[in-house]
GROMACS .gro file of C-alpha atoms in nm:
model
  485
    1UNK     CA    1  -1.337   0.532  -1.208
    2UNK     CA    2  -1.204   0.531  -0.851
    3UNK     CA    3  -1.346   0.179  -0.804
    4UNK     CA    4  -1.137   0.066  -1.103
    5UNK     CA    5  -0.822   0.218  -0.957
    6UNK     CA    6  -0.893   0.066  -0.620
    7UNK     CA    7  -0.939  -0.273  -0.783
    8UNK     CA    8  -0.618  -0.246  -0.981
    9UNK     CA    9  -0.423  -0.144  -0.675
   10UNK     CA   10  -0.553  -0.432  -0.464
   11UNK     CA   11  -0.515  -0.700  -0.737
   12UNK     CA   12  -0.181  -0.559  -0.847
   13UNK     CA   13  -0.032  -0.620  -0.506
   14UNK     CA   14  -0.163  -0.974  -0.509
   15UNK     CA   15  -0.026  -1.044  -0.856
   16UNK     CA   16   0.320  -0.922  -0.749
   17UNK     CA   17   0.301  -1.137  -0.445
   18UNK     CA   18   0.249  -1.456  -0.651
   19UNK     CA   19   0.497  -1.459  -0.945
   20UNK     CA   20   0.396  -1.649  -1.254
   21UNK     CA   21   0.461  -1.704  -1.625
   22UNK     CA   22   0.221  -1.417  -1.691
   23UNK     CA   23   0.352  -1.065  -1.725
   24UNK     CA   24   0.217  -0.882  -1.421
   25UNK     CA   25   0.052  -0.631  -1.651
   26UNK     CA   26  -0.127  -0.907  -1.843
   27UNK     CA   27  -0.245  -1.081  -1.526
   28UNK     CA   28  -0.389  -0.759  -1.382
   29UNK     CA   29  -0.556  -0.676  -1.714
   30UNK     CA   30  -0.705  -1.024  -1.727
   31UNK     CA   31  -0.853  -0.972  -1.377
   32UNK     CA   32  -0.996  -0.640  -1.485
   33UNK     CA   33  -1.148  -0.778  -1.802
   34UNK     CA   34  -1.276  -1.112  -1.667
   35UNK     CA   35  -1.424  -0.973  -1.350
   36UNK     CA   36  -1.543  -0.631  -1.460
   37UNK     CA   37  -1.301  -0.471  -1.212
   38UNK     CA   38  -1.436  -0.697  -0.935
   39UNK     CA   39  -1.803  -0.625  -1.008
   40UNK     CA   40  -1.901  -0.947  -1.197
   41UNK     CA   41  -2.125  -1.213  -1.047
   42UNK     CA   42  -1.831  -1.455  -1.033
   43UNK     CA   43  -1.613  -1.206  -0.857
   44UNK     CA   44  -1.870  -1.117  -0.597
   45UNK     CA   45  -2.023  -1.460  -0.538
   46UNK     CA   46  -1.733  -1.698  -0.602
   47UNK     CA   47  -1.424  -1.473  -0.561
   48UNK     CA   48  -1.334  -1.592  -0.912
   49UNK     CA   49  -1.151  -1.308  -1.085
   50UNK     CA   50  -1.036  -1.493  -1.393
   51UNK     CA   51  -1.344  -1.696  -1.497
   52UNK     CA   52  -1.184  -2.035  -1.435
   53UNK     CA   53  -1.415  -2.331  -1.474
   54UNK     CA   54  -1.407  -2.634  -1.247
   55UNK     CA   55  -1.282  -2.895  -1.488
   56UNK     CA   56  -1.317  -3.259  -1.381
   57UNK     CA   57  -0.983  -3.391  -1.259
   58UNK     CA   58  -0.834  -3.041  -1.211
   59UNK     CA   59  -1.054  -2.896  -0.935
   60UNK     CA   60  -1.193  -3.065  -0.624
   61UNK     CA   61  -1.287  -2.747  -0.432
   62UNK     CA   62  -1.618  -2.560  -0.409
   63UNK     CA   63  -1.802  -2.470  -0.734
   64UNK     CA   64  -2.044  -2.213  -0.868
   65UNK     CA   65  -2.291  -2.271  -1.150
   66UNK     CA   66  -2.379  -1.997  -1.399
   67UNK     CA   67  -2.432  -1.924  -1.765
   68UNK     CA   68  -2.155  -1.765  -1.965
   69UNK     CA   69  -2.099  -1.650  -2.325
   70UNK     CA   70  -1.851  -1.853  -2.534
   71UNK     CA   71  -1.731  -1.770  -2.886
   72UNK     CA   72  -1.745  -2.084  -3.110
   73UNK     CA   73  -1.640  -2.044  -3.472
   74UNK     CA   74  -1.716  -1.672  -3.457
   75UNK     CA   75  -2.059  -1.707  -3.308
   76UNK     CA   76  -2.154  -1.630  -2.947
   77UNK     CA   77  -2.327  -1.908  -2.756
   78UNK     CA   78  -2.464  -1.904  -2.400
   79UNK     CA   79  -2.326  -2.205  -2.214
   80UNK     CA   80  -2.420  -2.342  -1.873
   81UNK     CA   81  -2.090  -2.392  -1.691
   82UNK     CA   82  -1.953  -2.482  -1.351
   83UNK     CA   83  -1.688  -2.242  -1.219
   84UNK     CA   84  -1.432  -2.259  -0.945
   85UNK     CA   85  -1.530  -2.095  -0.621
   86UNK     CA   86  -1.251  -1.944  -0.399
   87UNK     CA   87  -1.235  -1.832  -0.039
   88UNK     CA   88  -1.089  -1.494  -0.137
   89UNK     CA   89  -0.960  -1.286  -0.421
   90UNK     CA   90  -0.609  -1.371  -0.307
   91UNK     CA   91  -0.680  -1.743  -0.351
   92UNK     CA   92  -0.797  -1.672  -0.704
   93UNK     CA   93  -0.485  -1.479  -0.794
   94UNK     CA   94  -0.266  -1.750  -0.641
   95UNK     CA   95  -0.444  -2.020  -0.843
   96UNK     CA   96  -0.408  -1.808  -1.163
   97UNK     CA   97  -0.031  -1.782  -1.109
   98UNK     CA   98   0.024  -2.152  -1.189
   99UNK     CA   99  -0.224  -2.187  -1.476
  100UNK     CA  100   0.019  -2.174  -1.771
  101UNK     CA  101   0.255  -2.434  -1.620
  102UNK     CA  102   0.030  -2.661  -1.409
  103UNK     CA  103   0.130  -2.970  -1.605
  104UNK     CA  104   0.372  -3.066  -1.885
  105UNK     CA  105   0.077  -3.075  -2.126
  106UNK     CA  106  -0.019  -2.722  -2.037
  107UNK     CA  107   0.340  -2.597  -2.055
  108UNK     CA  108   0.357  -2.720  -2.413
  109UNK     CA  109   0.005  -2.588  -2.498
  110UNK     CA  110   0.090  -2.243  -2.362
  111UNK     CA  111   0.453  -2.241  -2.478
  112UNK     CA  112   0.423  -1.933  -2.692
  113UNK     CA  113   0.258  -1.740  -2.411
  114UNK     CA  114   0.524  -1.857  -2.164
  115UNK     CA  115   0.813  -1.761  -2.393
  116UNK     CA  116   0.666  -1.424  -2.491
  117UNK     CA  117   0.900  -1.129  -2.454
  118UNK     CA  118   0.650  -0.856  -2.423
  119UNK     CA  119   0.298  -0.821  -2.270
  120UNK     CA  120   0.166  -0.754  -2.616
  121UNK     CA  121   0.317  -1.076  -2.758
  122UNK     CA  122   0.177  -1.275  -2.462
  123UNK     CA  123  -0.169  -1.128  -2.496
  124UNK     CA  124  -0.178  -1.234  -2.861
  125UNK     CA  125  -0.049  -1.583  -2.775
  126UNK     CA  126  -0.346  -1.625  -2.527
  127UNK     CA  127  -0.606  -1.598  -2.809
  128UNK     CA  128  -0.757  -1.932  -2.908
  129UNK     CA  129  -0.552  -2.105  -2.637
  130UNK     CA  130  -0.649  -1.943  -2.303
  131UNK     CA  131  -0.946  -1.744  -2.436
  132UNK     CA  132  -1.206  -1.810  -2.706
  133UNK     CA  133  -1.274  -1.431  -2.765
  134UNK     CA  134  -1.106  -1.333  -3.085
  135UNK     CA  135  -1.055  -0.977  -2.958
  136UNK     CA  136  -0.912  -1.095  -2.624
  137UNK     CA  137  -0.559  -0.962  -2.693
  138UNK     CA  138  -0.685  -0.628  -2.811
  139UNK     CA  139  -0.892  -0.582  -2.499
  140UNK     CA  140  -0.604  -0.675  -2.270
  141UNK     CA  141  -0.361  -0.440  -2.442
  142UNK     CA  142  -0.613  -0.152  -2.430
  143UNK     CA  143  -0.648  -0.204  -2.052
  144UNK     CA  144  -0.269  -0.226  -2.003
  145UNK     CA  145  -0.201   0.093  -2.194
  146UNK     CA  146  -0.494   0.294  -2.050
  147UNK     CA  147  -0.407   0.221  -1.691
  148UNK     CA  148  -0.029   0.212  -1.728
  149UNK     CA  149  -0.006  -0.141  -1.601
  150UNK     CA  150   0.341  -0.201  -1.739
  151UNK     CA  151   0.463  -0.029  -1.425
  152UNK     CA  152   0.385  -0.350  -1.247
  153UNK     CA  153   0.630  -0.540  -1.477
  154UNK     CA  154   0.903  -0.352  -1.279
  155UNK     CA  155   0.847  -0.622  -1.022
  156UNK     CA  156   1.001  -0.960  -1.093
  157UNK     CA  157   0.804  -1.187  -1.327
  158UNK     CA  158   0.862  -1.541  -1.216
  159UNK     CA  159   1.203  -1.638  -1.091
  160UNK     CA  160   1.474  -1.396  -1.175
  161UNK     CA  161   1.788  -1.386  -0.961
  162UNK     CA  162   1.889  -1.029  -1.017
  163UNK     CA  163   2.216  -0.877  -1.133
  164UNK     CA  164   2.100  -0.523  -1.041
  165UNK     CA  165   1.854  -0.380  -0.794
  166UNK     CA  166   1.506  -0.289  -0.920
  167UNK     CA  167   1.347   0.045  -0.827
  168UNK     CA  168   1.162  -0.128  -0.548
  169UNK     CA  169   1.472  -0.302  -0.416
  170UNK     CA  170   1.676   0.020  -0.433
  171UNK     CA  171   1.416   0.201  -0.235
  172UNK     CA  172   1.407  -0.070   0.022
  173UNK     CA  173   1.789  -0.063   0.047
  174UNK     CA  174   1.767   0.307   0.138
  175UNK     CA  175   1.479   0.266   0.374
  176UNK     CA  176   1.228   0.455   0.147
  177UNK     CA  177   0.873   0.328   0.125
  178UNK     CA  178   0.779   0.320  -0.244
  179UNK     CA  179   0.423   0.258  -0.354
  180UNK     CA  180   0.325   0.192  -0.719
  181UNK     CA  181  -0.022   0.301  -0.820
  182UNK     CA  182  -0.033   0.342  -1.205
  183UNK     CA  183  -0.283   0.582  -1.352
  184UNK     CA  184  -0.433   0.595  -1.706
  185UNK     CA  185  -0.229   0.806  -1.948
  186UNK     CA  186  -0.516   1.045  -2.032
  187UNK     CA  187  -0.335   1.359  -1.914
  188UNK     CA  188   0.017   1.264  -2.034
  189UNK     CA  189   0.211   1.261  -2.360
  190UNK     CA  190   0.216   0.877  -2.342
  191UNK     CA  191   0.511   0.639  -2.333
  192UNK     CA  192   0.759   0.862  -2.517
  193UNK     CA  193   0.973   0.993  -2.230
  194UNK     CA  194   1.334   1.017  -2.363
  195UNK     CA  195   1.460   0.982  -2.000
  196UNK     CA  196   1.744   1.234  -1.991
  197UNK     CA  197   1.710   1.329  -1.625
  198UNK     CA  198   1.493   1.429  -1.336
  199UNK     CA  199   1.300   1.748  -1.281
  200UNK     CA  200   1.209   1.855  -0.929
  201UNK     CA  201   0.891   2.046  -0.832
  202UNK     CA  202   0.730   2.137  -0.501
  203UNK     CA  203   0.356   2.119  -0.458
  204UNK     CA  204   0.162   2.443  -0.416
  205UNK     CA  205  -0.022   2.288  -0.124
  206UNK     CA  206   0.122   2.380   0.217
  207UNK     CA  207  -0.200   2.290   0.405
  208UNK     CA  208  -0.237   2.021   0.664
  209UNK     CA  209  -0.287   1.680   0.509
  210UNK     CA  210  -0.157   1.772   0.163
  211UNK     CA  211   0.087   1.491   0.164
  212UNK     CA  212   0.195   1.230  -0.103
  213UNK     CA  213  -0.130   1.035  -0.057
  214UNK     CA  214  -0.334   1.344  -0.108
  215UNK     CA  215  -0.133   1.442  -0.421
  216UNK     CA  216  -0.171   1.089  -0.565
  217UNK     CA  217  -0.540   1.101  -0.511
  218UNK     CA  218  -0.549   1.450  -0.675
  219UNK     CA  219  -0.376   1.306  -0.982
  220UNK     CA  220  -0.619   1.013  -0.988
  221UNK     CA  221  -0.913   1.251  -1.002
  222UNK     CA  222  -0.743   1.462  -1.266
  223UNK     CA  223  -0.693   1.156  -1.486
  224UNK     CA  224  -1.070   1.141  -1.545
  225UNK     CA  225  -1.116   1.275  -1.899
  226UNK     CA  226  -1.411   1.481  -1.771
  227UNK     CA  227  -1.186   1.666  -1.526
  228UNK     CA  228  -1.076   1.993  -1.697
  229UNK     CA  229  -0.739   2.014  -1.508
  230UNK     CA  230  -0.440   1.938  -1.734
  231UNK     CA  231  -0.150   1.827  -1.513
  232UNK     CA  232   0.051   1.512  -1.434
  233UNK     CA  233   0.383   1.398  -1.281
  234UNK     CA  234   0.555   1.072  -1.227
  235UNK     CA  235   0.614   1.075  -0.845
  236UNK     CA  236   0.503   1.249  -0.529
  237UNK     CA  237   0.710   1.224  -0.214
  238UNK     CA  238   0.667   1.335   0.144
  239UNK     CA  239   0.818   1.257   0.487
  240UNK     CA  240   0.672   0.901   0.497
  241UNK     CA  241   0.667   0.766   0.145
  242UNK     CA  242   0.698   0.807  -0.230
  243UNK     CA  243   0.414   0.712  -0.467
  244UNK     CA  244   0.470   0.638  -0.837
  245UNK     CA  245   0.168   0.739  -1.051
  246UNK     CA  246   0.341   0.689  -1.391
  247UNK     CA  247   0.641   0.483  -1.476
  248UNK     CA  248   0.961   0.628  -1.618
  249UNK     CA  249   0.856   0.576  -1.983
  250UNK     CA  250   0.566   0.818  -1.949
  251UNK     CA  251   0.618   1.184  -2.040
  252UNK     CA  252   0.405   1.403  -1.813
  253UNK     CA  253   0.257   1.752  -1.819
  254UNK     CA  254   0.449   1.948  -1.552
  255UNK     CA  255   0.734   2.167  -1.677
  256UNK     CA  256   0.547   2.441  -1.858
  257UNK     CA  257   0.756   2.387  -2.174
  258UNK     CA  258   0.510   2.212  -2.407
  259UNK     CA  259   0.699   1.960  -2.616
  260UNK     CA  260   1.027   2.071  -2.464
  261UNK     CA  261   1.274   1.860  -2.272
  262UNK     CA  262   1.125   1.923  -1.927
  263UNK     CA  263   0.807   1.746  -2.019
  264UNK     CA  264   0.934   1.515  -2.288
  265UNK     CA  265   1.271   1.400  -2.152
  266UNK     CA  266   1.258   1.411  -1.775
  267UNK     CA  267   1.110   1.204  -1.493
  268UNK     CA  268   0.911   1.435  -1.272
  269UNK     CA  269   0.881   1.452  -0.888
  270UNK     CA  270   0.655   1.666  -0.677
  271UNK     CA  271   0.794   1.722  -0.324
  272UNK     CA  272   0.517   1.779  -0.071
  273UNK     CA  273   0.533   2.079   0.169
  274UNK     CA  274   0.229   1.999   0.390
  275UNK     CA  275   0.240   2.185   0.718
  276UNK     CA  276   0.197   1.869   0.928
  277UNK     CA  277   0.491   1.697   0.766
  278UNK     CA  278   0.862   1.680   0.861
  279UNK     CA  279   1.024   1.909   0.603
  280UNK     CA  280   1.376   1.780   0.656
  281UNK     CA  281   1.261   1.416   0.635
  282UNK     CA  282   1.068   1.491   0.315
  283UNK     CA  283   1.381   1.647   0.169
  284UNK     CA  284   1.582   1.337   0.260
  285UNK     CA  285   1.317   1.113   0.103
  286UNK     CA  286   1.339   1.326  -0.206
  287UNK     CA  287   1.709   1.264  -0.217
  288UNK     CA  288   1.662   0.887  -0.172
  289UNK     CA  289   1.400   0.878  -0.445
  290UNK     CA  290   1.628   1.071  -0.686
  291UNK     CA  291   1.914   0.834  -0.602
  292UNK     CA  292   1.698   0.529  -0.686
  293UNK     CA  293   1.595   0.683  -1.019
  294UNK     CA  294   1.957   0.776  -1.093
  295UNK     CA  295   2.068   0.422  -1.008
  296UNK     CA  296   1.804   0.255  -1.228
  297UNK     CA  297   1.839   0.490  -1.527
  298UNK     CA  298   2.210   0.554  -1.507
  299UNK     CA  299   2.188   0.928  -1.443
  300UNK     CA  300   2.470   1.143  -1.298
  301UNK     CA  301   2.305   1.341  -1.022
  302UNK     CA  302   2.536   1.639  -1.056
  303UNK     CA  303   2.429   1.697  -1.414
  304UNK     CA  304   2.095   1.528  -1.446
  305UNK     CA  305   1.883   1.661  -1.159
  306UNK     CA  306   1.699   1.973  -1.272
  307UNK     CA  307   1.445   2.215  -1.134
  308UNK     CA  308   1.110   2.334  -1.280
  309UNK     CA  309   1.281   2.663  -1.294
  310UNK     CA  310   1.531   2.535  -1.548
  311UNK     CA  311   1.256   2.462  -1.807
  312UNK     CA  312   0.967   2.710  -1.740
  313UNK     CA  313   0.960   2.986  -1.998
  314UNK     CA  314   0.866   3.236  -1.724
  315UNK     CA  315   1.145   3.109  -1.493
  316UNK     CA  316   0.899   2.997  -1.232
  317UNK     CA  317   1.069   2.992  -0.890
  318UNK     CA  318   1.013   2.622  -0.832
  319UNK     CA  319   1.088   2.425  -0.614
  320UNK     CA  320   1.087   2.753  -0.412
  321UNK     CA  321   1.177   2.619  -0.073
  322UNK     CA  322   1.474   2.429  -0.201
  323UNK     CA  323   1.590   2.724  -0.415
  324UNK     CA  324   1.556   2.942  -0.105
  325UNK     CA  325   1.760   2.696   0.101
  326UNK     CA  326   1.498   2.642   0.370
  327UNK     CA  327   1.664   2.494   0.682
  328UNK     CA  328   1.994   2.505   0.498
  329UNK     CA  329   1.877   2.247   0.249
  330UNK     CA  330   1.973   2.391  -0.087
  331UNK     CA  331   1.966   2.263  -0.437
  332UNK     CA  332   2.339   2.176  -0.412
  333UNK     CA  333   2.281   1.995  -0.085
  334UNK     CA  334   2.015   1.787  -0.257
  335UNK     CA  335   2.254   1.680  -0.540
  336UNK     CA  336   2.531   1.604  -0.285
  337UNK     CA  337   2.295   1.391  -0.078
  338UNK     CA  338   2.171   1.209  -0.388
  339UNK     CA  339   2.532   1.130  -0.477
  340UNK     CA  340   2.582   0.993  -0.128
  341UNK     CA  341   2.284   0.766  -0.150
  342UNK     CA  342   2.377   0.666  -0.503
  343UNK     CA  343   2.714   0.557  -0.375
  344UNK     CA  344   2.535   0.326  -0.126
  345UNK     CA  345   2.331   0.170  -0.405
  346UNK     CA  346   2.631   0.137  -0.640
  347UNK     CA  347   2.826  -0.029  -0.362
  348UNK     CA  348   2.540  -0.245  -0.248
  349UNK     CA  349   2.599  -0.620  -0.250
  350UNK     CA  350   2.318  -0.691  -0.494
  351UNK     CA  351   2.400  -1.055  -0.513
  352UNK     CA  352   2.254  -1.293  -0.767
  353UNK     CA  353   2.046  -1.493  -0.523
  354UNK     CA  354   1.786  -1.271  -0.358
  355UNK     CA  355   1.540  -1.558  -0.319
  356UNK     CA  356   1.783  -1.766  -0.110
  357UNK     CA  357   1.802  -2.052  -0.358
  358UNK     CA  358   2.000  -2.359  -0.251
  359UNK     CA  359   2.365  -2.296  -0.355
  360UNK     CA  360   2.661  -2.530  -0.426
  361UNK     CA  361   3.012  -2.432  -0.509
  362UNK     CA  362   3.130  -2.489  -0.868
  363UNK     CA  363   3.405  -2.746  -0.919
  364UNK     CA  364   3.742  -2.731  -1.087
  365UNK     CA  365   3.720  -2.705  -1.465
  366UNK     CA  366   3.717  -3.010  -1.682
  367UNK     CA  367   3.717  -2.960  -2.058
  368UNK     CA  368   3.422  -3.130  -2.239
  369UNK     CA  369   3.511  -3.397  -2.501
  370UNK     CA  370   3.382  -3.154  -2.769
  371UNK     CA  371   3.394  -2.777  -2.763
  372UNK     CA  372   3.076  -2.584  -2.699
  373UNK     CA  373   2.940  -2.382  -2.986
  374UNK     CA  374   2.978  -2.011  -2.911
  375UNK     CA  375   2.659  -1.808  -2.899
  376UNK     CA  376   2.587  -1.438  -2.934
  377UNK     CA  377   2.365  -1.174  -2.779
  378UNK     CA  378   2.013  -1.217  -2.919
  379UNK     CA  379   2.039  -1.594  -2.977
  380UNK     CA  380   1.745  -1.803  -2.861
  381UNK     CA  381   1.843  -2.068  -2.610
  382UNK     CA  382   1.682  -2.359  -2.428
  383UNK     CA  383   1.738  -2.455  -2.063
  384UNK     CA  384   1.854  -2.812  -2.032
  385UNK     CA  385   1.713  -3.067  -1.799
  386UNK     CA  386   1.877  -3.046  -1.458
  387UNK     CA  387   2.001  -2.687  -1.523
  388UNK     CA  388   2.137  -2.467  -1.256
  389UNK     CA  389   2.165  -2.090  -1.233
  390UNK     CA  390   2.507  -1.926  -1.170
  391UNK     CA  391   2.604  -1.663  -0.915
  392UNK     CA  392   2.921  -1.528  -1.081
  393UNK     CA  393   3.001  -1.315  -0.782
  394UNK     CA  394   3.046  -1.620  -0.558
  395UNK     CA  395   3.112  -1.888  -0.824
  396UNK     CA  396   2.807  -2.079  -0.690
  397UNK     CA  397   2.544  -2.281  -0.868
  398UNK     CA  398   2.187  -2.216  -0.765
  399UNK     CA  399   1.907  -2.470  -0.770
  400UNK     CA  400   1.584  -2.316  -0.896
  401UNK     CA  401   1.272  -2.373  -0.691
  402UNK     CA  402   1.099  -2.411  -1.026
  403UNK     CA  403   1.362  -2.622  -1.200
  404UNK     CA  404   1.127  -2.887  -1.337
  405UNK     CA  405   0.881  -2.619  -1.463
  406UNK     CA  406   1.156  -2.420  -1.638
  407UNK     CA  407   1.337  -2.713  -1.799
  408UNK     CA  408   1.332  -2.690  -2.186
  409UNK     CA  409   1.177  -2.341  -2.171
  410UNK     CA  410   1.342  -2.083  -2.402
  411UNK     CA  411   1.487  -1.742  -2.349
  412UNK     CA  412   1.715  -1.484  -2.529
  413UNK     CA  413   2.077  -1.413  -2.448
  414UNK     CA  414   2.106  -1.060  -2.312
  415UNK     CA  415   2.474  -1.053  -2.206
  416UNK     CA  416   2.791  -1.273  -2.231
  417UNK     CA  417   3.057  -1.309  -1.964
  418UNK     CA  418   3.399  -1.484  -1.977
  419UNK     CA  419   3.432  -1.650  -1.640
  420UNK     CA  420   3.711  -1.830  -1.449
  421UNK     CA  421   3.689  -2.185  -1.598
  422UNK     CA  422   3.458  -2.389  -1.376
  423UNK     CA  423   3.276  -2.720  -1.416
  424UNK     CA  424   3.286  -2.776  -1.790
  425UNK     CA  425   3.235  -2.410  -1.891
  426UNK     CA  426   3.439  -2.108  -1.981
  427UNK     CA  427   3.147  -1.879  -2.065
  428UNK     CA  428   2.825  -1.770  -1.884
  429UNK     CA  429   2.524  -1.616  -2.043
  430UNK     CA  430   2.268  -1.378  -1.885
  431UNK     CA  431   1.921  -1.454  -2.006
  432UNK     CA  432   1.678  -1.174  -2.091
  433UNK     CA  433   1.349  -1.303  -1.954
  434UNK     CA  434   1.483  -1.473  -1.645
  435UNK     CA  435   1.760  -1.209  -1.593
  436UNK     CA  436   1.980  -1.482  -1.453
  437UNK     CA  437   2.330  -1.610  -1.539
  438UNK     CA  438   2.377  -1.962  -1.659
  439UNK     CA  439   2.679  -2.171  -1.761
  440UNK     CA  440   2.702  -2.269  -2.127
  441UNK     CA  441   2.690  -2.636  -2.035
  442UNK     CA  442   2.329  -2.596  -1.907
  443UNK     CA  443   2.200  -2.474  -2.243
  444UNK     CA  444   2.105  -2.706  -2.533
  445UNK     CA  445   2.231  -2.486  -2.818
  446UNK     CA  446   2.603  -2.490  -2.732
  447UNK     CA  447   2.584  -2.869  -2.786
  448UNK     CA  448   2.386  -2.847  -3.102
  449UNK     CA  449   2.674  -2.983  -3.313
  450UNK     CA  450   2.725  -3.288  -3.095
  451UNK     CA  451   2.596  -3.607  -3.255
  452UNK     CA  452   2.414  -3.837  -3.026
  453UNK     CA  453   2.447  -4.205  -3.083
  454UNK     CA  454   2.123  -4.372  -3.203
  455UNK     CA  455   1.985  -4.645  -2.985
  456UNK     CA  456   2.006  -4.905  -3.262
  457UNK     CA  457   2.373  -4.828  -3.314
  458UNK     CA  458   2.477  -4.873  -2.952
  459UNK     CA  459   2.504  -5.252  -2.938
  460UNK     CA  460   2.879  -5.250  -2.942
  461UNK     CA  461   2.893  -5.005  -2.644
  462UNK     CA  462   2.640  -5.213  -2.454
  463UNK     CA  463   2.850  -5.533  -2.483
  464UNK     CA  464   3.156  -5.393  -2.314
  465UNK     CA  465   3.234  -5.168  -2.021
  466UNK     CA  466   3.469  -4.973  -2.240
  467UNK     CA  467   3.321  -4.711  -2.472
  468UNK     CA  468   3.414  -4.742  -2.845
  469UNK     CA  469   3.688  -4.505  -2.954
  470UNK     CA  470   3.549  -4.161  -3.020
  471UNK     CA  471   3.245  -4.208  -2.796
  472UNK     CA  472   3.176  -4.031  -2.464
  473UNK     CA  473   2.895  -3.995  -2.204
  474UNK     CA  474   2.738  -3.661  -2.116
  475UNK     CA  475   2.443  -3.636  -1.880
  476UNK     CA  476   2.338  -3.991  -1.934
  477UNK     CA  477   2.360  -3.979  -2.313
  478UNK     CA  478   2.626  -4.129  -2.539
  479UNK     CA  479   2.780  -3.908  -2.803
  480UNK     CA  480   3.024  -3.970  -3.091
  481UNK     CA  481   3.306  -3.732  -3.173
  482UNK     CA  482   3.285  -3.613  -3.526
  483UNK     CA  483   3.407  -3.301  -3.709
  484UNK     CA  484   3.265  -3.001  -3.541
  485UNK     CA  485   3.069  -2.771  -3.775
   0.00000   0.00000   0.00000
């Protein structure tokens, strides 16, 4: 099982490095399934983690010939196929990242997978399009759930100018090294954490080398169903780093209260007390980690940071060193320091352009000839050709590096903002999947009631430089003003 974890950790970092239309969890699960966790012939001999074939006209690199099973009309056939050969696993992951959108034809073919709102929805959309295996989605979802791969969806999927820091970005802002290494949910309650606060523990391991890495490895070994130990926690932190073993949705076995709120409603942290570590620095990293969690989850540190002691039926004195105030660092000092770091995060200039996209200032408002149709949260919308993102904090328009790829793709409205009137818009929408702001003029749906003039009826307007009464031009198209629905 350790080989599987090592594979997921290595591939997970590569998937995050190369954003794509795949959910990170789906891409990692695909690599696990297609390559047998890096042990398949293709993975070893051709560095091909996803089983991509070398189709004529699409691949001019090295190739590798082998037999492979294909499901055709419910029957399995052994086919002799030529596969792509890569120089490294990284090259394979990088190639995989562009597979769904590598041409307009493929973007249309995979449109349901690209517009999927959840990993489960995307996995199902890949059946009979991306994969011939009728149980492909079921297999991917099983891997995602068993290994907790949704933690990797915390990272940005594709291009998402952010309106709030992610857990990783918050940690980086505070100078805390945060490593994500999801484990299977075998020794947890599953994804049912009600997330009402944080519970602090200290490890019972004061020996040399018993740091966060050692604790993460200890959890990894415990996750084996054959291991009789029954414990789990979300994070471990020491003087050098914090490691996430389970994301915030996972309820862990750590507070000694069974189905009580300690286990079922709190995100758990084990603070390391290894003899060769810097205790004060580990305490400070604990405060930073708590601040990041409070920031992301919206917790009030003064009320929502608890101790193991607060939930244990036997009132276990844990975290003992903090409760004893070692080096003057008490429970109250911890909460005060978390509040200080949380203030830094809340006051951080998050910005809406972390990728450094080309920006241009908006221009003075000009009302459109027809009003835009108002939309509501939950409405499905389509990005228009030539769309631009909006940075509402600076009143700037941002040119997407993937503009052509994303044109005419769909998303869901997550938030609505009245803005100072700019360009031709009075309203901006934040989209759910892309987590970016966009002016109403750059969506198709607000203009759904506009009537475009048919080509065959445009002769009059072609014969004169002056448009007929009631006609106007918008983005190269001629429209006719009629009663707005």
